[in-house]
Coordinates of C-alpha atoms in Angstrom, one line a residue:
X288 CA -8.7 -47.9 52.5
X289 CA -6.7 -47.3 49.3
X290 CA -3.4 -46.2 50.9
X291 CA -1.8 -45.2 47.5
X292 CA -4.7 -42.9 46.6
X293 CA -4.7 -41.5 50.2
X294 CA -0.9 -40.8 50.0
X295 CA -1.4 -39.1 46.6
X296 CA -4.2 -36.9 48.0
X297 CA -2.1 -36.0 51.0
X298 CA 0.8 -35.0 48.8
X299 CA -1.5 -32.8 46.8
X300 CA -2.9 -31.1 49.9
X301 CA 0.7 -30.3 51.0
X302 CA 1.6 -28.9 47.6
X303 CA -1.4 -27.2 46.0
X304 CA 0.8 -25.7 43.3
X305 CA -1.0 -24.6 40.2
X306 CA 0.5 -22.3 37.5
X307 CA -1.2 -19.0 36.9
X308 CA -3.0 -19.3 33.6
X309 CA -2.6 -16.5 31.1
X310 CA -5.1 -16.7 28.2
X311 CA -4.1 -14.5 25.2
X312 CA -7.1 -13.5 23.1
X313 CA -6.1 -13.6 19.4
X314 CA -8.4 -11.4 17.3
X315 CA -8.5 -10.9 13.5
X316 CA -5.9 -8.2 12.5
X317 CA -3.5 -9.0 15.3
X318 CA 0.2 -8.1 15.2
X319 CA 2.2 -11.3 15.3
X320 CA 5.0 -9.6 17.2
X321 CA 2.7 -8.6 20.0
X322 CA 1.0 -12.1 20.0
X323 CA 4.4 -13.6 20.8
X324 CA 5.3 -11.3 23.7
X325 CA 3.2 -13.0 26.4
X326 CA 4.4 -16.4 25.4
X327 CA 8.0 -15.3 25.5
X328 CA 7.8 -13.5 28.9
X329 CA 5.3 -15.7 30.8
X330 CA 6.6 -18.9 29.3
X331 CA 10.0 -18.6 31.0
X332 CA 9.6 -18.1 34.8
X333 CA 10.1 -21.2 37.0
X334 CA 10.1 -21.7 40.7
X335 CA 13.0 -23.2 42.7
X336 CA 11.7 -26.7 41.9
X337 CA 11.8 -26.0 38.1
X338 CA 8.0 -25.8 37.8
X339 CA 6.7 -23.2 35.3
X340 CA 4.9 -20.4 37.1
X341 CA 2.6 -19.6 34.3
X342 CA 0.6 -21.6 31.8
X343 CA 0.0 -19.6 28.6
X344 CA -2.8 -20.5 26.3
X345 CA -4.0 -18.7 23.1
X346 CA -7.7 -18.6 22.1
X347 CA -9.9 -17.1 19.5
X348 CA -13.5 -15.9 19.7
X349 CA -14.4 -18.7 17.3
X350 CA -13.8 -22.4 17.3
X351 CA -10.2 -23.4 16.8
X352 CA -8.8 -22.4 13.4
X353 CA -6.9 -19.7 11.6
X354 CA -6.9 -16.0 12.7
X355 CA -5.9 -13.3 10.3
X356 CA -2.9 -11.1 11.1
X357 CA -1.7 -7.7 9.7
X358 CA 1.0 -9.7 7.9
X359 CA 0.8 -12.0 4.9
X360 CA 0.1 -15.0 7.0
X361 CA -2.5 -16.3 9.4
X362 CA -1.9 -18.1 12.7
X363 CA -3.6 -21.4 13.7
X364 CA -5.2 -21.0 17.1
X365 CA -6.0 -24.2 18.9
X366 CA -8.6 -23.0 21.5
X367 CA -12.0 -21.4 21.3
X368 CA -13.5 -18.7 23.5
X369 CA -14.3 -21.3 26.3
X370 CA -10.6 -21.0 27.3
X371 CA -11.3 -17.5 28.6
X372 CA -13.3 -19.2 31.5
X373 CA -10.1 -20.9 32.7
X374 CA -8.0 -17.7 32.8
X375 CA -6.4 -16.1 35.9
X376 CA -5.2 -13.3 33.5
X377 CA -6.7 -12.4 30.1
X378 CA -4.3 -10.5 27.8
X379 CA -5.5 -8.8 24.6
X380 CA -2.7 -7.9 22.1
X381 CA -3.0 -5.2 19.5
X382 CA -5.0 -5.6 16.4
X383 CA -5.6 -3.5 13.3
X384 CA -9.1 -4.3 12.0
X385 CA -11.7 -1.7 11.0
X386 CA -15.2 -2.1 12.2
X387 CA -17.6 -1.3 15.1
X388 CA -14.9 -1.6 17.7
X389 CA -12.8 1.2 16.2
X390 CA -15.4 3.3 14.6
X391 CA -18.1 3.3 17.3
X392 CA -16.3 1.8 20.3
X393 CA -18.7 -1.1 20.6
X394 CA -18.2 -4.9 20.6
X395 CA -19.5 -7.1 17.9
X396 CA -22.0 -9.7 19.2
X397 CA -19.4 -12.4 18.6
X398 CA -16.7 -10.7 20.6
X399 CA -19.2 -9.8 23.4
X400 CA -20.3 -13.4 23.7
X401 CA -16.6 -14.5 23.9
X402 CA -15.8 -12.0 26.7
X403 CA -18.9 -13.2 28.6
X404 CA -16.8 -16.4 29.4
X405 CA -14.4 -14.3 31.6
X406 CA -15.0 -15.0 35.3
X407 CA -15.4 -12.1 37.8
X408 CA -12.1 -11.2 39.4
X409 CA -10.0 -12.2 36.5
X410 CA -7.0 -9.9 35.9
X411 CA -7.2 -8.1 32.5
X412 CA -4.4 -6.6 30.5
X413 CA -4.0 -5.1 27.0
X414 CA -1.1 -4.3 24.7
X415 CA -1.4 -1.2 22.5
X416 CA -4.8 -1.0 20.7
X417 CA -5.9 -4.2 22.5
X418 CA -7.2 -1.6 25.0
X419 CA -10.2 -0.9 22.7
X420 CA -11.6 -4.3 23.6
X421 CA -11.4 -3.7 27.3
X422 CA -12.8 -0.2 26.9
X423 CA -15.7 -1.3 24.7
X424 CA -16.5 -4.0 27.2
X425 CA -16.8 -1.4 30.0
X426 CA -13.9 -2.7 32.0
X427 CA -12.1 0.7 32.0
X428 CA -15.0 3.1 32.8
X429 CA -13.8 5.7 35.2
X430 CA -10.3 4.2 35.3
X431 CA -6.9 5.3 34.0
X432 CA -5.6 3.6 30.8
X433 CA -3.0 4.1 28.1
X434 CA -2.4 3.0 24.5
X435 CA 0.0 3.9 21.7
X436 CA 0.7 7.7 21.8
X437 CA -0.4 8.0 18.1
X438 CA -3.8 6.6 18.9
X439 CA -4.4 8.2 22.3
X440 CA -6.3 11.3 21.1
X441 CA -8.7 9.2 19.0
X442 CA -9.1 6.7 21.8
X443 CA -9.9 9.4 24.3
X444 CA -12.5 10.9 22.0
X445 CA -14.2 7.6 21.5
X446 CA -14.2 6.8 25.3
X447 CA -14.4 10.0 27.2
X448 CA -15.3 8.2 30.4
X449 CA -11.7 6.8 30.6
X450 CA -8.7 8.7 32.0
X451 CA -6.3 8.3 29.1
X452 CA -2.6 9.0 29.8
X453 CA -0.6 9.0 26.6
X454 CA 2.8 9.6 28.3
X455 CA 3.4 6.3 30.1
X456 CA 4.7 2.9 29.0
X457 CA 2.0 1.1 31.0
X458 CA -0.6 1.6 33.7
X459 CA -1.3 -0.8 36.5
X460 CA -4.7 -0.2 38.1
X461 CA -4.8 -3.4 40.1
X462 CA -7.0 -5.8 38.3
X463 CA -6.8 -4.0 34.9
X464 CA -3.5 -3.1 33.2
X465 CA -2.9 -1.4 29.9
X466 CA 0.3 -0.7 27.9
X467 CA 1.5 1.6 25.2
X468 CA 2.4 0.4 21.7
X469 CA 4.3 -2.7 20.5
X470 CA 7.4 -3.2 22.6
X471 CA 5.7 -1.6 25.7
X472 CA 3.9 -4.9 25.9
X473 CA 7.3 -6.4 27.0
X474 CA 7.5 -3.8 29.8
X475 CA 3.9 -4.6 30.9
X476 CA 4.5 -8.4 30.9
X477 CA 7.8 -8.0 32.8
X478 CA 6.0 -5.7 35.3
X479 CA 3.3 -8.4 35.8
X480 CA 6.0 -11.0 36.5
X481 CA 7.8 -8.6 38.9
X482 CA 4.5 -7.9 40.6
X483 CA 3.6 -11.6 40.9
X484 CA 7.0 -13.1 41.8
X485 CA 9.5 -10.3 42.5
X486 CA 12.4 -8.5 40.9
X487 CA 14.8 -11.4 40.8
X488 CA 12.4 -13.6 38.7
X489 CA 11.5 -10.7 36.4
X490 CA 15.2 -9.7 35.9
X491 CA 16.1 -13.3 35.0
X492 CA 13.4 -13.3 32.3
X493 CA 14.6 -10.0 31.0
X494 CA 18.2 -11.3 30.8
X495 CA 17.1 -14.4 28.9
X496 CA 15.0 -12.2 26.6
X497 CA 17.9 -9.7 26.2
X498 CA 15.8 -6.7 27.1
X499 CA 16.2 -4.2 29.9
X500 CA 14.3 -5.3 33.1
X501 CA 12.9 -1.9 33.6
X502 CA 12.9 0.9 31.0
X503 CA 13.2 4.5 32.2
X504 CA 10.6 7.1 31.2
X505 CA 7.5 6.9 29.2
X506 CA 6.2 7.4 25.7
X507 CA 7.3 11.0 25.6
X508 CA 10.8 9.9 24.5
X509 CA 9.3 8.1 21.5
X510 CA 7.0 10.8 20.1
X511 CA 8.3 12.3 16.9
X512 CA 10.0 15.6 17.3
X513 CA 12.3 17.7 15.0
X514 CA 15.7 16.1 14.9
X515 CA 17.9 17.8 17.6
X516 CA 21.2 19.4 16.9
X517 CA 23.8 16.5 17.0
X518 CA 26.0 18.8 19.0
X519 CA 23.5 18.9 21.8
X520 CA 24.7 17.0 24.9
X521 CA 22.8 14.1 26.4
X522 CA 21.9 13.5 30.0
X523 CA 23.0 9.9 29.8
X524 CA 26.3 10.5 31.7
X525 CA 24.4 12.1 34.6
X526 CA 22.1 9.1 34.9
X527 CA 25.0 6.7 34.9
X528 CA 26.7 8.8 37.5
X529 CA 23.6 8.9 39.7
X530 CA 23.0 5.2 39.5
X531 CA 26.4 4.6 41.0
X532 CA 25.6 6.9 43.9
X533 CA 22.0 6.1 44.8
X534 CA 23.0 5.7 48.4
X535 CA 24.3 9.2 48.6
X536 CA 22.3 12.5 48.7
X537 CA 22.0 13.7 45.0
X538 CA 21.0 17.2 44.2
X539 CA 19.7 18.4 40.8
X540 CA 22.7 20.7 40.6
X541 CA 25.1 17.7 41.0
X542 CA 23.5 15.9 38.1
X543 CA 23.5 18.9 35.9
X544 CA 27.2 19.5 36.6
X545 CA 28.1 16.0 35.3
X546 CA 27.1 17.2 31.8
X547 CA 28.1 20.9 32.2
X548 CA 24.5 22.2 31.9
X549 CA 22.5 24.7 33.8
X550 CA 19.9 23.2 36.0
X551 CA 17.1 24.6 33.8
X552 CA 18.6 23.2 30.6
X553 CA 19.4 19.9 32.2
X554 CA 15.8 19.5 33.6
X555 CA 14.3 20.3 30.2
X556 CA 16.7 18.0 28.3
X557 CA 16.3 15.2 30.9
X558 CA 12.5 15.3 30.6
X559 CA 12.7 15.2 26.8
X560 CA 15.0 12.2 26.8
X561 CA 13.5 10.2 29.7
X562 CA 9.9 11.3 29.9
X563 CA 9.9 12.2 33.6
X564 CA 11.7 14.8 35.8
X565 CA 15.1 14.0 37.3
X566 CA 13.5 13.8 40.8
X567 CA 10.8 11.3 39.6
X568 CA 13.5 9.2 37.9
X569 CA 15.7 9.1 41.0
X570 CA 12.8 8.0 43.2
X571 CA 12.0 5.2 40.7
X572 CA 15.6 4.0 40.7
X573 CA 15.7 4.0 44.5
X574 CA 12.5 2.1 44.7
X575 CA 13.9 -0.6 42.3
X576 CA 17.1 -0.7 44.4
X577 CA 15.1 -1.2 47.6
X578 CA 13.1 -3.9 46.1
X579 CA 16.2 -5.8 45.0
X580 CA 17.8 -5.5 48.4
X581 CA 14.7 -6.5 50.2
X582 CA 14.4 -9.7 48.1
X583 CA 18.1 -10.6 47.8
X584 CA 19.7 -9.6 51.1
X585 CA 19.4 -10.0 54.8
X586 CA 20.1 -6.3 55.4
X587 CA 17.8 -4.7 58.0
X588 CA 15.1 -2.4 56.7
X589 CA 17.1 0.6 58.1
X590 CA 20.2 -0.5 56.1
X591 CA 18.2 -1.1 52.9
X592 CA 16.8 2.4 53.3
X593 CA 20.3 3.9 53.6
X594 CA 21.7 1.8 50.7
X595 CA 18.8 2.7 48.4
X596 CA 19.2 6.4 49.2
X597 CA 16.0 7.0 51.2
X598 CA 18.0 7.8 54.3
X599 CA 15.4 6.5 56.8
X600 CA 13.2 3.5 57.1
X601 CA 10.2 5.8 57.4
X602 CA 11.0 7.6 54.2
X603 CA 11.4 4.3 52.3
X604 CA 8.2 3.0 53.8
X605 CA 6.3 6.1 52.5
X606 CA 7.8 5.8 49.0
X607 CA 7.2 2.0 48.7
X608 CA 3.6 2.5 50.0
X609 CA 3.0 5.1 47.4
X610 CA 4.7 3.3 44.5
X611 CA 3.7 -0.3 45.3
X612 CA 1.0 -0.2 47.9
X613 CA 2.9 -2.3 50.4
X614 CA 5.3 -1.8 53.3
X615 CA 9.0 -2.9 53.1
X616 CA 8.4 -5.7 55.6
X617 CA 5.4 -7.0 53.8
X618 CA 7.2 -6.9 50.5
X619 CA 10.2 -8.8 51.9
X620 CA 8.1 -11.4 53.6
X621 CA 6.1 -12.1 50.5
X622 CA 8.9 -12.3 47.9
X623 CA 11.5 -13.9 50.1
X624 CA 8.9 -16.6 50.7
X625 CA 8.1 -16.8 46.9
X626 CA 4.5 -15.8 47.5
X627 CA 2.2 -13.3 46.0
X628 CA 1.4 -9.7 46.9
X629 CA -1.1 -7.2 45.5
X630 CA 1.1 -4.4 44.3
X631 CA -0.8 -1.5 42.7
X632 CA 1.0 1.0 40.6
X633 CA -1.4 3.8 39.5
X634 CA 1.0 5.0 36.8
X635 CA 4.2 3.5 35.6
X636 CA 6.6 6.0 34.0

């Protein structure tokens, strides 16, 4: 018996680690900024032993070679469509290229042949107008999706079978995720890291990338509106005040008082600035606080519920089940162990 080979096989059996492979599909007309997002975000996370948690590969629908961008340069892609067959996650960045995809909502034969390499069960994601590829391929039929707010109406008209939400930064529908325009791709990729490996890992990537780990609100805050009166007050002070008191009962009146507004004016202004209601925003912040405490502390579930402002473990359990699809105990067990959990977020705002 070859003892050396036997020992090697035994070690592999004990440590079946394999990084999650993300294959980025680079299509003609792509935006270089968005092409770089998945490599920046997924190229950073490591486990406690220093091993990269993701393996990021870029491929084209043609043999290796140059791919046109919307800038004055092309990018050299080293992998052909066969790489899609090796993916655990396929991500399609935005592209600006006229043709059947945008005019009729259909795939070209070349693109259809490339997508045929994707294995059943592969997670799919898109940034901005990359959603046209997933839609034309039928992956989004009957499902919710988003794209850049300026393109949402046209996208909905082209694909009426899809539930388009133009107000959110991204939508997580389990095995298919879509994001709004440009920088929302960062939010989406950070969300995927958070979903796969927990808040601590995602926050570390965000810090190294110098971006917020979780942006408040949705696209509503970025849609063009008439310039407001510069004398109008902001709700920022109220949000900062509330974040320091999540463990306490917070009433809408309390938040409005921080910026000397009526409840009605405050609610309207808050939604204009953040994209969601004050109540929805508070719940989001408390869910994030609970996730952090469940991952990073040994506090009991009851204590986490109190510190996050849910009051009772039952209330926190209901909110986490609604927001993430898992119980507090299951979430802690998975992420404290460095494992994986299927978190489904129907709509991220």
